[in-house]
Amino acid sequence: MKLRKVFSLQYFVVMAAALLVIVAPAVAGPPLICHAVDIGTANSLPWMSSGWNLSGQETYDVSHLVPDTLALLAPSTPVLVRMETMRRATLYAQKRTAVATELLMRLEARTRENPKDALAAFDFGYLAETYKQANWLQQHTDWLKASGGGDAMRANVAMKIDGYEWVRKAIALRGSDPQMEFAAALMTTDTARSEHDRHLQNALAGAKADALLARNLASRFRKSA
């Protein structure tokens, strides 16, 4: 009996370690900003850099960023495409505080106009958290200098917004959305472990019927051997 208990304990420890390997992040850096979302051939903001960051050679006119982004965030746009569009918009807007602020406020206005719109809640929350991670990069790295210089955003315009709570609200309004669960898992990678695991498991379950989501999960989180 004692031997059986020891074996059971060893088995539990091995399985727990295996699960930790499965869900451990596979990439470093702020996850919403430093790693592109795979959107296949879907349309998004123009992007010329071969890496995650601006190359400094982009010719995109940032004065068009707000209307272009709002148009891309249409009701028919999949969540993964929304995520990558907002990541690109954040990178472009980091040198234009007024543009960044306007985009955030326009998305906030959408939540007031349509309080039961899950996508409106998601967009506002996700952009806010992406801004926060970009602001962290500004403060702790020289990434803007490496991408051609320019004036950094003078303040974190999303500082007082709990973007994760807005994404949680979006998931509740949506009922079930594995791509939103993936977004929430990325947002909680370094914070609430139990919530992160729950979001990740929901995303993994939904990825069985979503090849693009499965690819993103595989690139962001280690898989078991």
JSON list of N, CA and C in Angstrom, two decimals, residues 30-35 37 52 82-94 100 103-104 107 122-138 143 153 156-159 161-164 167 183 186-187 220:
[
{"chain": "A", "resi": 30, "resn": "PRO", "atom": "N", "xyz": [6.82, 41.22, -24.30]},
{"chain": "A", "resi": 30, "resn": "PRO", "atom": "CA", "xyz": [5.39, 41.52, -24.16]},
{"chain": "A", "resi": 30, "resn": "PRO", "atom": "C", "xyz": [4.60, 40.85, -25.27]},
{"chain": "A", "resi": 31, "resn": "PRO", "atom": "N", "xyz": [3.73, 39.91, -24.95]},
{"chain": "A", "resi": 31, "resn": "PRO", "atom": "CA", "xyz": [3.11, 39.06, -25.98]},
{"chain": "A", "resi": 31, "resn": "PRO", "atom": "C", "xyz": [2.16, 39.75, -26.93]},
{"chain": "A", "resi": 32, "resn": "LEU", "atom": "N", "xyz": [1.56, 40.86, -26.53]},
{"chain": "A", "resi": 32, "resn": "LEU", "atom": "CA", "xyz": [0.60, 41.52, -27.41]},
{"chain": "A", "resi": 32, "resn": "LEU", "atom": "C", "xyz": [1.28, 42.40, -28.45]},
{"chain": "A", "resi": 33, "resn": "ILE", "atom": "N", "xyz": [2.54, 42.74, -28.22]},
{"chain": "A", "resi": 33, "resn": "ILE", "atom": "CA", "xyz": [3.20, 43.71, -29.08]},
{"chain": "A", "resi": 33, "resn": "ILE", "atom": "C", "xyz": [4.42, 43.14, -29.80]},
{"chain": "A", "resi": 34, "resn": "CYS", "atom": "N", "xyz": [5.14, 42.23, -29.17]},
{"chain": "A", "resi": 34, "resn": "CYS", "atom": "CA", "xyz": [6.41, 41.77, -29.71]},
{"chain": "A", "resi": 34, "resn": "CYS", "atom": "C", "xyz": [6.31, 40.59, -30.67]},
{"chain": "A", "resi": 35, "resn": "HIS", "atom": "N", "xyz": [5.13, 40.03, -30.82]},
{"chain": "A", "resi": 35, "resn": "HIS", "atom": "CA", "xyz": [4.99, 38.84, -31.65]},
{"chain": "A", "resi": 35, "resn": "HIS", "atom": "C", "xyz": [3.74, 38.98, -32.51]},
{"chain": "A", "resi": 37, "resn": "VAL", "atom": "N", "xyz": [0.57, 38.21, -34.85]},
{"chain": "A", "resi": 37, "resn": "VAL", "atom": "CA", "xyz": [-0.46, 37.19, -34.90]},
{"chain": "A", "resi": 37, "resn": "VAL", "atom": "C", "xyz": [-0.56, 36.69, -36.33]},
{"chain": "A", "resi": 52, "resn": "TRP", "atom": "N", "xyz": [8.92, 41.84, -36.13]},
{"chain": "A", "resi": 52, "resn": "TRP", "atom": "CA", "xyz": [7.75, 42.27, -35.37]},
{"chain": "A", "resi": 52, "resn": "TRP", "atom": "C", "xyz": [7.64, 43.78, -35.33]},
{"chain": "A", "resi": 82, "resn": "ARG", "atom": "N", "xyz": [-8.33, 41.06, -35.91]},
{"chain": "A", "resi": 82, "resn": "ARG", "atom": "CA", "xyz": [-8.49, 42.25, -35.08]},
{"chain": "A", "resi": 82, "resn": "ARG", "atom": "C", "xyz": [-7.25, 42.43, -34.20]},
{"chain": "A", "resi": 83, "resn": "MET", "atom": "N", "xyz": [-6.77, 41.34, -33.61]},
{"chain": "A", "resi": 83, "resn": "MET", "atom": "CA", "xyz": [-5.60, 41.40, -32.73]},
{"chain": "A", "resi": 83, "resn": "MET", "atom": "C", "xyz": [-4.38, 41.92, -33.48]},
{"chain": "A", "resi": 84, "resn": "GLU", "atom": "N", "xyz": [-4.11, 41.37, -34.67]},
{"chain": "A", "resi": 84, "resn": "GLU", "atom": "CA", "xyz": [-2.94, 41.80, -35.43]},
{"chain": "A", "resi": 84, "resn": "GLU", "atom": "C", "xyz": [-3.10, 43.22, -35.94]},
{"chain": "A", "resi": 85, "resn": "THR", "atom": "N", "xyz": [-4.31, 43.59, -36.32]},
{"chain": "A", "resi": 85, "resn": "THR", "atom": "CA", "xyz": [-4.55, 44.96, -36.78]},
{"chain": "A", "resi": 85, "resn": "THR", "atom": "C", "xyz": [-4.27, 45.96, -35.66]},
{"chain": "A", "resi": 86, "resn": "MET", "atom": "N", "xyz": [-4.71, 45.65, -34.45]},
{"chain": "A", "resi": 86, "resn": "MET", "atom": "CA", "xyz": [-4.48, 46.56, -33.32]},
{"chain": "A", "resi": 86, "resn": "MET", "atom": "C", "xyz": [-3.02, 46.56, -32.90]},
{"chain": "A", "resi": 87, "resn": "ARG", "atom": "N", "xyz": [-2.33, 45.45, -33.07]},
{"chain": "A", "resi": 87, "resn": "ARG", "atom": "CA", "xyz": [-0.88, 45.43, -32.79]},
{"chain": "A", "resi": 87, "resn": "ARG", "atom": "C", "xyz": [-0.16, 46.37, -33.75]},
{"chain": "A", "resi": 88, "resn": "ARG", "atom": "N", "xyz": [-0.48, 46.27, -35.03]},
{"chain": "A", "resi": 88, "resn": "ARG", "atom": "CA", "xyz": [0.16, 47.15, -36.02]},
{"chain": "A", "resi": 88, "resn": "ARG", "atom": "C", "xyz": [-0.21, 48.61, -35.78]},
{"chain": "A", "resi": 89, "resn": "ALA", "atom": "N", "xyz": [-1.47, 48.85, -35.46]},
{"chain": "A", "resi": 89, "resn": "ALA", "atom": "CA", "xyz": [-1.91, 50.22, -35.20]},
{"chain": "A", "resi": 89, "resn": "ALA", "atom": "C", "xyz": [-1.15, 50.81, -34.02]},
{"chain": "A", "resi": 90, "resn": "THR", "atom": "N", "xyz": [-0.94, 49.99, -32.99]},
{"chain": "A", "resi": 90, "resn": "THR", "atom": "CA", "xyz": [-0.20, 50.45, -31.81]},
{"chain": "A", "resi": 90, "resn": "THR", "atom": "C", "xyz": [1.22, 50.82, -32.18]},
{"chain": "A", "resi": 91, "resn": "LEU", "atom": "N", "xyz": [1.88, 50.01, -32.97]},
{"chain": "A", "resi": 91, "resn": "LEU", "atom": "CA", "xyz": [3.25, 50.30, -33.36]},
{"chain": "A", "resi": 91, "resn": "LEU", "atom": "C", "xyz": [3.33, 51.59, -34.18]},
{"chain": "A", "resi": 92, "resn": "TYR", "atom": "N", "xyz": [2.42, 51.75, -35.10]},
{"chain": "A", "resi": 92, "resn": "TYR", "atom": "CA", "xyz": [2.40, 52.98, -35.90]},
{"chain": "A", "resi": 92, "resn": "TYR", "atom": "C", "xyz": [2.12, 54.21, -35.04]},
{"chain": "A", "resi": 93, "resn": "ALA", "atom": "N", "xyz": [1.23, 54.06, -34.06]},
{"chain": "A", "resi": 93, "resn": "ALA", "atom": "CA", "xyz": [0.77, 55.22, -33.28]},
{"chain": "A", "resi": 93, "resn": "ALA", "atom": "C", "xyz": [1.71, 55.63, -32.16]},
{"chain": "A", "resi": 94, "resn": "GLN", "atom": "N", "xyz": [2.73, 54.84, -31.87]},
{"chain": "A", "resi": 94, "resn": "GLN", "atom": "CA", "xyz": [3.59, 55.17, -30.74]},
{"chain": "A", "resi": 94, "resn": "GLN", "atom": "C", "xyz": [4.34, 56.47, -30.91]},
{"chain": "A", "resi": 100, "resn": "ALA", "atom": "N", "xyz": [-2.88, 58.00, -31.36]},
{"chain": "A", "resi": 100, "resn": "ALA", "atom": "CA", "xyz": [-3.11, 56.89, -30.44]},
{"chain": "A", "resi": 100, "resn": "ALA", "atom": "C", "xyz": [-4.31, 57.17, -29.54]},
{"chain": "A", "resi": 103, "resn": "LEU", "atom": "N", "xyz": [-7.68, 56.99, -31.53]},
{"chain": "A", "resi": 103, "resn": "LEU", "atom": "CA", "xyz": [-8.10, 55.62, -31.82]},
{"chain": "A", "resi": 103, "resn": "LEU", "atom": "C", "xyz": [-8.70, 54.96, -30.59]},
{"chain": "A", "resi": 104, "resn": "LEU", "atom": "N", "xyz": [-8.05, 55.13, -29.45]},
{"chain": "A", "resi": 104, "resn": "LEU", "atom": "CA", "xyz": [-8.56, 54.53, -28.22]},
{"chain": "A", "resi": 104, "resn": "LEU", "atom": "C", "xyz": [-9.92, 55.10, -27.85]},
{"chain": "A", "resi": 107, "resn": "LEU", "atom": "N", "xyz": [-12.70, 53.76, -30.07]},
{"chain": "A", "resi": 107, "resn": "LEU", "atom": "CA", "xyz": [-13.10, 52.41, -29.69]},
{"chain": "A", "resi": 107, "resn": "LEU", "atom": "C", "xyz": [-13.90, 52.42, -28.39]},
{"chain": "A", "resi": 122, "resn": "PHE", "atom": "N", "xyz": [-14.28, 43.89, -26.85]},
{"chain": "A", "resi": 122, "resn": "PHE", "atom": "CA", "xyz": [-12.98, 43.24, -27.07]},
{"chain": "A", "resi": 122, "resn": "PHE", "atom": "C", "xyz": [-11.97, 44.22, -27.64]},
{"chain": "A", "resi": 123, "resn": "ASP", "atom": "N", "xyz": [-12.36, 44.95, -28.68]},
{"chain": "A", "resi": 123, "resn": "ASP", "atom": "CA", "xyz": [-11.42, 45.87, -29.34]},
{"chain": "A", "resi": 123, "resn": "ASP", "atom": "C", "xyz": [-10.89, 46.91, -28.36]},
{"chain": "A", "resi": 124, "resn": "PHE", "atom": "N", "xyz": [-11.78, 47.49, -27.57]},
{"chain": "A", "resi": 124, "resn": "PHE", "atom": "CA", "xyz": [-11.36, 48.53, -26.63]},
{"chain": "A", "resi": 124, "resn": "PHE", "atom": "C", "xyz": [-10.40, 47.95, -25.59]},
{"chain": "A", "resi": 125, "resn": "GLY", "atom": "N", "xyz": [-10.75, 46.80, -25.04]},
{"chain": "A", "resi": 125, "resn": "GLY", "atom": "CA", "xyz": [-9.90, 46.20, -24.03]},
{"chain": "A", "resi": 125, "resn": "GLY", "atom": "C", "xyz": [-8.56, 45.74, -24.57]},
{"chain": "A", "resi": 126, "resn": "TYR", "atom": "N", "xyz": [-8.58, 45.13, -25.74]},
{"chain": "A", "resi": 126, "resn": "TYR", "atom": "CA", "xyz": [-7.34, 44.60, -26.31]},
{"chain": "A", "resi": 126, "resn": "TYR", "atom": "C", "xyz": [-6.39, 45.73, -26.70]},
{"chain": "A", "resi": 127, "resn": "LEU", "atom": "N", "xyz": [-6.93, 46.78, -27.30]},
{"chain": "A", "resi": 127, "resn": "LEU", "atom": "CA", "xyz": [-6.07, 47.91, -27.68]},
{"chain": "A", "resi": 127, "resn": "LEU", "atom": "C", "xyz": [-5.46, 48.56, -26.44]},
{"chain": "A", "resi": 128, "resn": "ALA", "atom": "N", "xyz": [-6.25, 48.70, -25.38]},
{"chain": "A", "resi": 128, "resn": "ALA", "atom": "CA", "xyz": [-5.73, 49.31, -24.15]},
{"chain": "A", "resi": 128, "resn": "ALA", "atom": "C", "xyz": [-4.54, 48.54, -23.60]},
{"chain": "A", "resi": 129, "resn": "GLU", "atom": "N", "xyz": [-4.66, 47.21, -23.56]},
{"chain": "A", "resi": 129, "resn": "GLU", "atom": "CA", "xyz": [-3.56, 46.41, -23.03]},
{"chain": "A", "resi": 129, "resn": "GLU", "atom": "C", "xyz": [-2.37, 46.39, -23.97]},
{"chain": "A", "resi": 130, "resn": "THR", "atom": "N", "xyz": [-2.61, 46.48, -25.27]},
{"chain": "A", "resi": 130, "resn": "THR", "atom": "CA", "xyz": [-1.51, 46.55, -26.22]},
{"chain": "A", "resi": 130, "resn": "THR", "atom": "C", "xyz": [-0.75, 47.86, -26.04]},
{"chain": "A", "resi": 131, "resn": "TYR", "atom": "N", "xyz": [-1.48, 48.95, -25.83]},
{"chain": "A", "resi": 131, "resn": "TYR", "atom": "CA", "xyz": [-0.84, 50.24, -25.54]},
{"chain": "A", "resi": 131, "resn": "TYR", "atom": "C", "xyz": [0.03, 50.15, -24.30]},
{"chain": "A", "resi": 132, "resn": "LYS", "atom": "N", "xyz": [-0.48, 49.50, -23.26]},
{"chain": "A", "resi": 132, "resn": "LYS", "atom": "CA", "xyz": [0.29, 49.39, -22.01]},
{"chain": "A", "resi": 132, "resn": "LYS", "atom": "C", "xyz": [1.60, 48.65, -22.23]},
{"chain": "A", "resi": 133, "resn": "GLN", "atom": "N", "xyz": [1.55, 47.58, -23.02]},
{"chain": "A", "resi": 133, "resn": "GLN", "atom": "CA", "xyz": [2.77, 46.82, -23.26]},
{"chain": "A", "resi": 133, "resn": "GLN", "atom": "C", "xyz": [3.76, 47.61, -24.12]},
{"chain": "A", "resi": 134, "resn": "ALA", "atom": "N", "xyz": [3.24, 48.36, -25.07]},
{"chain": "A", "resi": 134, "resn": "ALA", "atom": "CA", "xyz": [4.11, 49.22, -25.89]},
{"chain": "A", "resi": 134, "resn": "ALA", "atom": "C", "xyz": [4.74, 50.30, -25.03]},
{"chain": "A", "resi": 135, "resn": "ASN", "atom": "N", "xyz": [3.98, 50.84, -24.09]},
{"chain": "A", "resi": 135, "resn": "ASN", "atom": "CA", "xyz": [4.51, 51.86, -23.19]},
{"chain": "A", "resi": 135, "resn": "ASN", "atom": "C", "xyz": [5.63, 51.29, -22.33]},
{"chain": "A", "resi": 136, "resn": "TRP", "atom": "N", "xyz": [5.46, 50.05, -21.90]},
{"chain": "A", "resi": 136, "resn": "TRP", "atom": "CA", "xyz": [6.52, 49.39, -21.12]},
{"chain": "A", "resi": 136, "resn": "TRP", "atom": "C", "xyz": [7.79, 49.28, -21.95]},
{"chain": "A", "resi": 137, "resn": "LEU", "atom": "N", "xyz": [7.65, 48.92, -23.23]},
{"chain": "A", "resi": 137, "resn": "LEU", "atom": "CA", "xyz": [8.82, 48.81, -24.11]},
{"chain": "A", "resi": 137, "resn": "LEU", "atom": "C", "xyz": [9.51, 50.15, -24.27]},
{"chain": "A", "resi": 138, "resn": "GLN", "atom": "N", "xyz": [8.73, 51.22, -24.38]},
{"chain": "A", "resi": 138, "resn": "GLN", "atom": "CA", "xyz": [9.31, 52.56, -24.50]},
{"chain": "A", "resi": 138, "resn": "GLN", "atom": "C", "xyz": [10.17, 52.89, -23.30]},
{"chain": "A", "resi": 143, "resn": "TRP", "atom": "N", "xyz": [13.57, 50.42, -28.46]},
{"chain": "A", "resi": 143, "resn": "TRP", "atom": "CA", "xyz": [12.95, 49.91, -29.68]},
{"chain": "A", "resi": 143, "resn": "TRP", "atom": "C", "xyz": [12.52, 51.00, -30.64]},
{"chain": "A", "resi": 153, "resn": "MET", "atom": "N", "xyz": [5.33, 58.15, -27.51]},
{"chain": "A", "resi": 153, "resn": "MET", "atom": "CA", "xyz": [4.09, 58.60, -26.87]},
{"chain": "A", "resi": 153, "resn": "MET", "atom": "C", "xyz": [4.45, 59.19, -25.50]},
{"chain": "A", "resi": 156, "resn": "ASN", "atom": "N", "xyz": [1.15, 57.08, -21.14]},
{"chain": "A", "resi": 156, "resn": "ASN", "atom": "CA", "xyz": [0.36, 55.87, -21.42]},
{"chain": "A", "resi": 156, "resn": "ASN", "atom": "C", "xyz": [-1.11, 56.25, -21.35]},
{"chain": "A", "resi": 157, "resn": "VAL", "atom": "N", "xyz": [-1.73, 56.47, -22.49]},
{"chain": "A", "resi": 157, "resn": "VAL", "atom": "CA", "xyz": [-3.10, 56.96, -22.53]},
{"chain": "A", "resi": 157, "resn": "VAL", "atom": "C", "xyz": [-4.10, 55.90, -22.05]},
{"chain": "A", "resi": 158, "resn": "ALA", "atom": "N", "xyz": [-3.64, 54.65, -21.92]},
{"chain": "A", "resi": 158, "resn": "ALA", "atom": "CA", "xyz": [-4.53, 53.58, -21.48]},
{"chain": "A", "resi": 158, "resn": "ALA", "atom": "C", "xyz": [-4.28, 53.16, -20.03]},
{"chain": "A", "resi": 159, "resn": "MET", "atom": "N", "xyz": [-3.49, 53.94, -19.32]},
{"chain": "A", "resi": 159, "resn": "MET", "atom": "CA", "xyz": [-3.03, 53.55, -18.00]},
{"chain": "A", "resi": 159, "resn": "MET", "atom": "C", "xyz": [-4.16, 53.17, -17.05]},
{"chain": "A", "resi": 161, "resn": "ILE", "atom": "N", "xyz": [-7.19, 52.09, -17.76]},
{"chain": "A", "resi": 161, "resn": "ILE", "atom": "CA", "xyz": [-8.19, 51.19, -18.34]},
{"chain": "A", "resi": 161, "resn": "ILE", "atom": "C", "xyz": [-7.81, 49.74, -18.05]},
{"chain": "A", "resi": 162, "resn": "ASP", "atom": "N", "xyz": [-8.72, 48.97, -17.50]},
{"chain": "A", "resi": 162, "resn": "ASP", "atom": "CA", "xyz": [-8.49, 47.55, -17.26]},
{"chain": "A", "resi": 162, "resn": "ASP", "atom": "C", "xyz": [-8.94, 46.79, -18.50]},
{"chain": "A", "resi": 163, "resn": "GLY", "atom": "N", "xyz": [-8.03, 46.66, -19.44]},
{"chain": "A", "resi": 163, "resn": "GLY", "atom": "CA", "xyz": [-8.36, 46.03, -20.71]},
{"chain": "A", "resi": 163, "resn": "GLY", "atom": "C", "xyz": [-8.77, 44.58, -20.56]},
{"chain": "A", "resi": 164, "resn": "TYR", "atom": "N", "xyz": [-8.15, 43.87, -19.64]},
{"chain": "A", "resi": 164, "resn": "TYR", "atom": "CA", "xyz": [-8.49, 42.46, -19.46]},
{"chain": "A", "resi": 164, "resn": "TYR", "atom": "C", "xyz": [-9.94, 42.29, -19.04]},
{"chain": "A", "resi": 167, "resn": "VAL", "atom": "N", "xyz": [-12.06, 42.47, -22.02]},
{"chain": "A", "resi": 167, "resn": "VAL", "atom": "CA", "xyz": [-12.00, 41.24, -22.83]},
{"chain": "A", "resi": 167, "resn": "VAL", "atom": "C", "xyz": [-12.82, 40.14, -22.15]},
{"chain": "A", "resi": 183, "resn": "ALA", "atom": "N", "xyz": [-6.68, 35.34, -26.93]},
{"chain": "A", "resi": 183, "resn": "ALA", "atom": "CA", "xyz": [-6.27, 36.71, -26.60]},
{"chain": "A", "resi": 183, "resn": "ALA", "atom": "C", "xyz": [-6.16, 36.89, -25.09]},
{"chain": "A", "resi": 186, "resn": "LEU", "atom": "N", "xyz": [-3.06, 35.25, -23.67]},
{"chain": "A", "resi": 186, "resn": "LEU", "atom": "CA", "xyz": [-1.87, 36.06, -23.88]},
{"chain": "A", "resi": 186, "resn": "LEU", "atom": "C", "xyz": [-1.81, 37.21, -22.88]},
{"chain": "A", "resi": 187, "resn": "MET", "atom": "N", "xyz": [-2.96, 37.79, -22.57]},
{"chain": "A", "resi": 187, "resn": "MET", "atom": "CA", "xyz": [-3.00, 38.93, -21.66]},
{"chain": "A", "resi": 187, "resn": "MET", "atom": "C", "xyz": [-2.68, 38.55, -20.22]},
{"chain": "A", "resi": 220, "resn": "ARG", "atom": "N", "xyz": [2.96, 30.22, -30.00]},
{"chain": "A", "resi": 220, "resn": "ARG", "atom": "CA", "xyz": [3.04, 30.99, -28.78]},
{"chain": "A", "resi": 220, "resn": "ARG", "atom": "C", "xyz": [3.30, 30.17, -27.53]}
]
